[in-house]
Coordinates of C-alpha atoms in Angstrom, one line a residue:
X105 CA -24.9 -30.8 14.2
X106 CA -25.8 -26.8 13.4
X107 CA -22.1 -25.9 14.0
X108 CA -21.2 -28.4 11.5
X109 CA -23.4 -27.3 9.0
X110 CA -22.2 -23.4 9.4
X111 CA -18.6 -24.5 9.2
X112 CA -19.4 -26.5 6.1
X113 CA -21.3 -23.4 4.5
X114 CA -18.4 -21.2 5.6
X115 CA -15.8 -23.7 4.0
X116 CA -17.8 -23.7 0.7
X117 CA -17.5 -19.8 0.7
X118 CA -13.9 -19.6 1.9
X119 CA -12.9 -22.3 -1.0
X120 CA -15.2 -20.8 -3.7
X121 CA -12.3 -20.6 -6.3
X122 CA -12.0 -24.4 -5.6
X123 CA -15.5 -25.4 -6.4
X124 CA -15.2 -27.8 -9.3
X125 CA -18.7 -27.4 -10.5
X126 CA -18.4 -23.6 -10.7
X127 CA -15.0 -24.0 -12.4
X128 CA -16.5 -26.2 -15.0
X129 CA -19.6 -24.1 -15.6
X130 CA -17.5 -21.0 -16.1
X131 CA -14.9 -22.7 -18.4
X132 CA -17.7 -23.7 -20.8
X133 CA -19.0 -20.2 -20.8
X134 CA -18.8 -18.2 -24.2
X135 CA -17.8 -14.8 -22.4
X136 CA -14.8 -16.7 -20.7
X137 CA -13.5 -18.3 -23.7
X138 CA -13.6 -14.7 -25.6
X139 CA -11.8 -13.1 -22.5
X140 CA -8.2 -14.5 -23.7
X141 CA -5.3 -13.2 -21.7
X142 CA -4.4 -10.6 -24.5
X143 CA -8.1 -9.3 -24.7
X144 CA -8.1 -8.7 -21.0
X145 CA -4.9 -6.9 -21.0
X146 CA -6.5 -4.6 -23.8
X147 CA -9.4 -4.0 -21.6
X148 CA -7.1 -2.9 -18.7
X149 CA -5.1 -0.7 -20.9
X150 CA -8.2 0.8 -22.3
X151 CA -9.6 1.5 -18.7
X152 CA -6.1 2.8 -17.6
X153 CA -6.0 5.2 -20.4
X154 CA -9.5 6.3 -19.5
X155 CA -8.6 6.5 -15.8
X156 CA -5.5 8.8 -16.8
X157 CA -7.6 11.2 -18.8
X158 CA -10.3 11.6 -16.2
X159 CA -7.7 11.8 -13.2
X160 CA -5.7 14.7 -14.8
X161 CA -8.8 16.7 -15.9
X162 CA -10.4 16.1 -12.5
X163 CA -6.9 17.0 -10.6
X164 CA -6.8 20.2 -12.9
X165 CA -10.2 21.4 -12.2
X166 CA -9.7 20.9 -8.3
X167 CA -6.7 23.3 -8.7
X168 CA -8.5 25.9 -10.8
X169 CA -12.2 26.2 -12.2
X170 CA -11.0 28.2 -15.1
X171 CA -7.8 26.3 -15.9
X172 CA -6.8 26.7 -19.7
X173 CA -7.7 23.5 -21.8
X174 CA -4.3 23.1 -23.3
X175 CA -3.0 22.4 -19.6
X176 CA -4.5 19.0 -18.9
X177 CA -3.7 18.0 -22.4
X178 CA -0.1 19.0 -22.3
X179 CA 0.2 17.4 -18.9
X180 CA -1.1 14.2 -20.2
X181 CA 1.5 14.3 -23.0
X182 CA 4.3 14.8 -20.8
X183 CA 3.1 12.0 -18.5
X184 CA 2.6 9.4 -21.0
X185 CA 6.1 10.4 -22.5
X186 CA 7.7 9.9 -18.9
X187 CA 6.1 6.5 -19.0
X188 CA 7.4 5.5 -22.5
X189 CA 10.9 6.7 -21.7
X190 CA 10.9 4.5 -18.9
X191 CA 10.0 1.4 -20.9
X192 CA 12.6 2.3 -23.4
X193 CA 15.1 2.5 -20.6
X194 CA 14.2 -0.8 -19.5
X195 CA 13.9 -2.6 -22.9
X196 CA 17.4 -1.2 -23.7
X197 CA 18.8 -1.4 -20.3
X198 CA 22.3 -2.8 -21.2
X199 CA 22.7 0.2 -23.6
X200 CA 22.2 2.7 -20.9
X201 CA 25.4 4.7 -19.4
X202 CA 27.1 2.6 -16.5
X203 CA 26.0 5.2 -14.1
X204 CA 22.4 4.8 -14.7
X205 CA 22.8 0.9 -14.9
X206 CA 24.3 0.8 -11.4
X207 CA 21.7 3.3 -9.8
X208 CA 18.7 3.1 -11.9
X209 CA 16.1 4.0 -9.2
X210 CA 18.3 7.2 -8.2
X211 CA 18.3 8.1 -12.1
X212 CA 14.7 7.9 -12.2
X213 CA 13.9 10.0 -8.9
X214 CA 16.4 12.7 -9.6
X215 CA 14.8 14.3 -12.4
X216 CA 11.5 14.4 -10.4
X217 CA 13.5 16.4 -7.5
X218 CA 15.1 18.9 -10.4
X219 CA 11.4 19.6 -11.3
X220 CA 10.4 20.3 -7.7
X221 CA 13.6 22.7 -7.4
X222 CA 12.3 24.4 -10.6
X223 CA 9.1 25.1 -8.7
X224 CA 10.7 26.4 -5.6
X225 CA 13.1 28.6 -7.4
X226 CA 10.5 30.1 -9.8
X227 CA 7.2 32.2 -9.5
X228 CA 4.5 33.3 -11.6
X229 CA 1.3 32.1 -13.2
X230 CA 2.8 31.0 -16.7
X231 CA 1.3 28.0 -18.3
X232 CA 4.2 26.0 -18.2
X233 CA 4.4 26.4 -14.5
X234 CA 0.9 25.5 -13.9
X235 CA 1.6 22.4 -16.3
X236 CA 4.6 21.6 -14.1
X237 CA 2.6 21.8 -11.0
X238 CA -0.1 19.4 -12.2
X239 CA 2.6 16.8 -13.4
X240 CA 4.3 17.0 -9.9
X241 CA 0.9 16.3 -8.5
X242 CA 0.6 13.0 -10.8
X243 CA 4.1 11.8 -10.9
X244 CA 4.6 10.5 -7.2
X245 CA 1.5 8.2 -8.2
X246 CA 3.3 6.9 -11.5
X247 CA 7.2 6.9 -10.2
X248 CA 7.1 3.7 -8.3
X249 CA 5.5 1.6 -11.2
X250 CA 8.0 3.3 -13.5
X251 CA 10.8 2.0 -11.0
X252 CA 9.2 -1.8 -11.6
X253 CA 9.6 -1.3 -15.1
X254 CA 13.3 -0.4 -14.6
X255 CA 13.6 -3.3 -12.2
X256 CA 12.5 -5.7 -15.2
X257 CA 14.9 -3.8 -17.5
X258 CA 17.5 -4.6 -14.8
X259 CA 16.8 -8.4 -14.4
X260 CA 16.9 -8.5 -18.4
X261 CA 13.0 -9.4 -18.8
X262 CA 12.1 -6.4 -20.5
X263 CA 14.0 -7.0 -23.8
X264 CA 11.2 -8.6 -25.7
X265 CA 8.4 -6.7 -24.3
X266 CA 6.6 -3.7 -25.9
X267 CA 5.2 -0.9 -24.3
X268 CA 1.7 -2.0 -24.0
X269 CA 2.7 -5.0 -22.2
X270 CA 3.5 -2.5 -19.6
X271 CA 1.0 0.3 -19.9
X272 CA -1.9 -1.6 -18.3
X273 CA -0.2 -1.4 -14.9
X274 CA 1.6 1.8 -15.6
X275 CA -1.6 3.7 -15.2
X276 CA -4.0 1.2 -13.8
X277 CA -7.6 1.1 -13.9
X278 CA -7.6 -0.2 -10.1
X279 CA -6.3 1.2 -7.0
X280 CA -6.1 4.9 -6.6
X281 CA -3.1 4.7 -4.4
X282 CA 0.8 5.3 -5.5
X283 CA 1.6 1.7 -4.1
X284 CA 1.5 -0.4 -7.1
X285 CA -0.9 -3.0 -6.3
X286 CA 0.4 -6.3 -8.3
X287 CA 3.9 -4.6 -8.6
X288 CA 5.2 -4.8 -12.0
X289 CA 5.2 -6.8 -15.2
X290 CA 7.4 -9.8 -13.9
X291 CA 5.3 -10.6 -10.9
X292 CA 1.7 -10.1 -12.7
X293 CA 3.1 -12.2 -15.5
X294 CA 3.9 -14.9 -13.0
X295 CA 0.2 -14.7 -11.8
X296 CA -1.5 -14.4 -15.0
X297 CA -4.2 -17.1 -15.9
X298 CA -3.0 -18.6 -19.4
X299 CA -5.7 -21.4 -19.5
X300 CA -9.5 -21.2 -19.0
X301 CA -9.2 -23.4 -16.0
X302 CA -6.9 -21.1 -14.4
X303 CA -9.1 -18.3 -15.4
X304 CA -12.2 -19.8 -13.9
X305 CA -10.3 -20.1 -10.6
X306 CA -9.0 -16.7 -10.9
X307 CA -12.4 -15.2 -11.5
X308 CA -14.1 -17.0 -8.7
X309 CA -11.1 -15.8 -6.2
X310 CA -11.8 -12.3 -7.3
X311 CA -15.6 -12.6 -6.8
X312 CA -14.9 -14.1 -3.2
X313 CA -12.5 -11.1 -2.5
X314 CA -15.4 -8.6 -3.7
X315 CA -17.9 -10.3 -1.4
X316 CA -15.5 -10.2 1.5
X317 CA -15.0 -6.6 0.9
X318 CA -18.4 -5.8 1.4
X319 CA -18.7 -7.9 4.5
X320 CA -16.0 -5.9 5.9
X321 CA -17.8 -2.8 4.9
X322 CA -20.6 -3.9 7.0
X323 CA -18.4 -4.6 9.9
X324 CA -16.8 -1.1 9.5
X325 CA -20.3 0.2 9.5
X326 CA -21.3 -1.6 12.6
X327 CA -17.9 -0.3 14.4
X328 CA -18.8 3.2 13.5
X329 CA -22.4 3.2 14.3
X330 CA -22.4 0.8 17.5
X331 CA -18.7 1.8 18.9
X332 CA -18.3 5.3 17.7
X333 CA -22.0 6.3 17.6
X334 CA -21.6 7.9 13.9
X335 CA -25.0 9.8 13.5
X336 CA -24.7 9.7 9.8
X337 CA -23.8 5.8 9.5
X338 CA -26.1 3.6 7.3
X339 CA -26.4 1.2 10.4
X340 CA -27.5 4.1 12.7
X341 CA -31.3 3.4 12.1
X342 CA -31.0 -0.2 12.6
X343 CA -29.3 -0.1 16.1
X344 CA -31.2 2.7 17.4
X345 CA -30.1 4.1 20.7
X346 CA -27.6 1.0 21.1
X347 CA -24.1 2.3 20.9
X348 CA -21.2 2.6 23.1
X349 CA -20.2 6.3 22.1
X350 CA -16.3 5.7 22.5
X351 CA -14.6 8.9 20.8
X352 CA -12.5 8.2 17.8
X353 CA -8.8 8.5 18.9
X354 CA -7.9 11.7 17.0
X355 CA -10.8 13.2 18.8
X356 CA -9.4 12.5 22.1
X357 CA -5.8 13.5 20.8
X358 CA -7.1 17.0 19.6
X359 CA -8.7 17.6 23.0
X360 CA -12.4 17.4 21.7
X361 CA -13.5 14.8 24.1
X362 CA -12.4 14.5 27.9
X363 CA -12.5 10.8 28.8
X364 CA -10.7 8.3 31.3
X365 CA -7.5 6.6 30.6
X366 CA -9.1 3.2 30.1
X367 CA -11.5 4.8 27.3
X368 CA -8.4 6.4 25.7
X369 CA -6.6 3.1 25.6
X370 CA -9.6 1.2 24.0
X371 CA -10.0 4.0 21.5
X372 CA -6.4 3.6 20.5
X373 CA -6.5 -0.2 20.1
X374 CA -9.7 0.4 18.3
X375 CA -8.1 2.9 15.9
X376 CA -5.6 -0.1 14.9
X377 CA -8.6 -2.3 14.3
X378 CA -10.7 0.1 12.4
X379 CA -7.6 1.3 10.1
X380 CA -6.9 -2.6 9.4
X381 CA -10.4 -3.3 8.3
X382 CA -10.5 0.1 6.3
X383 CA -7.4 -0.9 4.4
X384 CA -8.5 -4.5 3.8
X385 CA -11.7 -3.2 2.3
X386 CA -9.8 -1.1 -0.1
X387 CA -7.3 -3.7 -0.8
X388 CA -9.6 -6.6 -1.5
X389 CA -11.5 -4.6 -4.0
X390 CA -7.9 -3.5 -5.7
X391 CA -6.6 -7.1 -5.8
X392 CA -10.4 -8.3 -6.6
X393 CA -10.2 -6.5 -9.7
X394 CA -7.0 -7.9 -10.9
X395 CA -8.4 -11.5 -10.1
X396 CA -11.5 -10.8 -12.3
X397 CA -9.2 -10.0 -15.1
X398 CA -7.0 -13.3 -14.5
X399 CA -4.1 -11.8 -12.4
X400 CA -4.4 -14.2 -9.3
X401 CA -2.2 -12.1 -7.3
X402 CA -1.6 -12.3 -3.5
X403 CA -3.8 -10.3 -1.3
X404 CA -2.9 -6.8 0.0
X405 CA -4.2 -7.5 3.4
X406 CA -4.3 -11.0 5.0
X407 CA -5.5 -11.4 8.6
X408 CA -2.6 -9.2 10.3
X409 CA -4.8 -8.7 13.5
X410 CA -4.0 -12.6 14.0
X411 CA -0.3 -12.1 13.6
X412 CA 1.9 -13.3 16.5
X413 CA 5.1 -11.2 15.6
X414 CA 5.8 -7.8 14.5
X415 CA 7.4 -8.9 11.2
X416 CA 4.4 -11.1 10.5
X417 CA 2.0 -8.3 11.0
X418 CA 4.0 -5.9 9.0
X419 CA 3.9 -8.6 6.0
X420 CA 0.2 -9.2 6.1
X421 CA -1.0 -5.6 6.8
X422 CA 0.0 -3.7 3.6
X423 CA 1.8 -6.3 1.4
X424 CA 2.4 -4.5 -1.6
X425 CA 3.6 -1.4 0.4
X426 CA 6.0 -3.6 2.2
X427 CA 7.2 -4.9 -1.3
X428 CA 7.8 -1.7 -2.6
X429 CA 10.1 -0.8 0.3
X430 CA 11.8 -4.3 0.1
X431 CA 12.1 -4.1 -3.5
X432 CA 13.7 -0.2 -3.7
X433 CA 15.4 0.2 -0.4
X434 CA 15.8 -3.2 1.6
X435 CA 17.4 -5.4 -0.9
X436 CA 19.6 -2.7 -2.7
X437 CA 21.4 -2.2 0.7
X438 CA 21.1 -5.8 2.1
X439 CA 22.8 -7.4 -1.1
X440 CA 25.6 -4.8 -1.1
X441 CA 26.7 -3.9 2.3
X442 CA 28.0 -5.4 5.4
X443 CA 27.9 -9.1 4.2
X444 CA 30.4 -10.2 6.9
X445 CA 28.5 -8.4 9.6
X446 CA 24.9 -10.2 9.4
X447 CA 23.5 -8.2 12.3
X448 CA 24.6 -4.8 11.1
X449 CA 23.5 -5.7 7.5
X450 CA 19.9 -6.6 8.6
X451 CA 19.8 -3.3 10.9
X452 CA 21.1 -1.0 8.0
X453 CA 18.6 -2.9 5.1
X454 CA 15.7 -2.5 7.7
X455 CA 16.2 1.0 8.5
X456 CA 16.5 1.8 4.6
X457 CA 13.2 0.5 4.1
X458 CA 11.2 1.0 7.2
X459 CA 12.6 4.5 8.2
X460 CA 14.3 6.1 5.1
X461 CA 12.0 4.6 2.6
X462 CA 8.8 4.8 4.4
X463 CA 9.5 8.5 5.0
X464 CA 10.6 9.1 1.4
X465 CA 7.4 7.3 0.3
X466 CA 5.1 9.7 2.1
X467 CA 7.0 12.8 1.6
X468 CA 6.6 12.4 -2.1
X469 CA 2.9 11.4 -1.7
X470 CA 2.5 15.0 0.1
X471 CA 3.3 16.6 -3.3
X472 CA 1.2 19.6 -2.9
X473 CA 3.0 20.5 0.5
X474 CA 6.2 19.5 -0.9
X475 CA 5.7 21.9 -3.8
X476 CA 4.5 24.8 -1.8
X477 CA 4.5 24.6 1.8
X478 CA 7.6 23.5 3.8
X479 CA 6.5 24.5 7.2
X480 CA 3.1 22.8 6.8
X481 CA 4.9 19.6 5.3
X482 CA 7.1 19.3 8.5
X483 CA 4.3 19.9 10.7
X484 CA 2.4 17.1 8.9
X485 CA 5.2 14.8 8.7
X486 CA 7.6 15.4 11.9
X487 CA 5.6 12.8 14.1
X488 CA 5.8 10.3 11.3
X489 CA 9.6 10.3 11.7
X490 CA 9.1 8.7 15.2
X491 CA 6.4 6.2 13.7
X492 CA 9.1 5.0 11.2
X493 CA 11.9 4.8 13.6
X494 CA 9.8 2.7 16.1
X495 CA 8.6 0.7 13.2
X496 CA 12.1 -0.2 12.0
X497 CA 13.3 -0.9 15.3
X498 CA 10.5 -3.2 16.1
X499 CA 10.8 -5.1 12.7
X500 CA 14.4 -5.4 13.3
X501 CA 14.2 -7.0 16.7
X502 CA 11.4 -9.3 15.4
X503 CA 13.6 -10.4 12.5
X504 CA 16.4 -11.1 14.9
X505 CA 14.3 -13.2 17.1
X506 CA 12.9 -15.2 14.4
X507 CA 16.3 -15.9 13.0
X508 CA 17.3 -17.2 16.6
X509 CA 14.5 -19.5 16.5
X510 CA 15.4 -20.8 13.3
X511 CA 18.9 -21.3 14.4
X512 CA 17.8 -23.4 17.5
X513 CA 15.3 -26.0 18.5
X514 CA 11.8 -24.9 17.3
X515 CA 9.3 -24.1 20.1
X516 CA 6.6 -26.6 20.8
X517 CA 2.9 -25.4 19.3
X518 CA 1.8 -22.5 21.3
X519 CA -1.6 -23.0 23.2
X520 CA -4.4 -20.5 22.8
X521 CA -3.5 -18.3 25.7
X522 CA 0.2 -18.1 24.7
X523 CA -0.8 -17.2 21.3
X524 CA -3.4 -14.8 22.7
X525 CA -0.7 -13.0 24.7
X526 CA 1.7 -12.7 21.7
X527 CA -1.2 -11.4 19.4
X528 CA -2.1 -8.7 22.2
X529 CA 1.7 -7.8 22.4
X530 CA 1.6 -7.0 18.7
X531 CA -1.5 -5.1 18.8
X532 CA 0.0 -3.0 21.6
X533 CA 3.1 -2.5 19.6
X534 CA 1.4 -1.1 16.3
X535 CA -1.3 0.8 18.4
X536 CA 1.4 2.7 20.0
X537 CA 3.5 3.4 17.1
X538 CA 0.1 4.1 15.2
X539 CA -0.3 6.9 17.8
X540 CA 2.5 9.0 16.1
X541 CA 1.0 8.7 12.5
X542 CA -2.6 9.8 13.6
X543 CA -3.4 13.2 12.2
X544 CA -3.5 16.1 14.7
X545 CA -3.1 19.9 15.1
X546 CA -0.6 19.2 18.2
X547 CA 2.9 20.0 18.1
X548 CA 5.6 17.4 18.3
X549 CA 6.2 18.3 22.0
X550 CA 2.6 18.2 22.8
X551 CA 2.1 14.8 21.1
X552 CA 5.0 13.5 23.1
X553 CA 3.6 14.9 26.4
X554 CA 0.1 13.2 25.4
X555 CA 2.0 9.9 24.7
X556 CA 3.6 9.9 28.2
X557 CA 0.2 10.5 29.8
X558 CA -1.0 7.4 28.2
X559 CA 1.2 5.5 31.0
X560 CA -0.2 7.6 33.7
X561 CA 2.7 10.0 34.2

């Protein structure tokens, strides 16, 4: 009886956005009626502009405490000009030169690399160079969003739009990450609540995600306090001396902890779990904000630790990053090349996205190192080359296997033991490739030697 009550209570929380009484109450509330789609977008746009101003001034202050006042102002003017030019290109896409129409994303990224080249081949402390450095710090955050604007223009959906129809997501008030959470205008418009009933559901779905984010934050705190023995964790006092004291894997990797092989593997698996929960917390907040403003978009992270295939995990783990790689790298290759050779077509497209695109995104994300220190950039990114290679290989094989299953007889529903084995296999794969993405001072050969030692060799 108690179990049934617990299940019913959990179901009521999990389906909060379907609660008819709450929906009816919210729908009748004056505040909800005032928050029309137009006003919600205006609020997000104002929040985005405020975020832009605060972010540029904060970034400039982080570079130099005595930064001349005109520098961040000029930087903001240039960056907003870039956003406006992206919109103009999308709105008048059919009028652009054929070269740009054929390769719009390449045309977008080429000027960015020209600016990097200008930094590499010039020196000095002139104001213009300081402005350029600051622009290059922020542009990798904006460029993928500009890419979605151009995609909208390429699809012919930006003609009737205005600049402010795009501005609210170009510099968003949610999600401090280069990955565009919610993608671009096309997807956001599809998910936007147009009626009071739809907005009430979206609002409740956002509240549910915010609550779930806090629950996951508590789980993260428990993991850090009990498993890792974090002495400054907010849960440490509650647990007292009850802790396992397993070191973080980066501590083991960097040689700061001497533990058994079993503890090393346990820490490796736990690192995957911790990173997944941490990403879910952030993603739930980002998507929760969007839902609170009426954009009932898909979750960024949705139960990846229950995935039974590599491809399923990849789809669930960081949805909007996967979508970025698919939109800008996978589909352009898949739709153009090797149409008569299906396996080679998939292989090339997967490697274009999960290997080339993945590396390219993270190189751009390391803008400071890219602009100033190539040796440090290589040390920082070299092991990620292997991570991306193994990831692309795993996704390709997983896609082939799924296609083979779809082409043949569907297997019977797997029992709990079989599902557990599949899930364990997925955990092992991603824990092992994650090894190559964990920060460490080790050189690539030293890291490779440590990896081999995981298997007792």
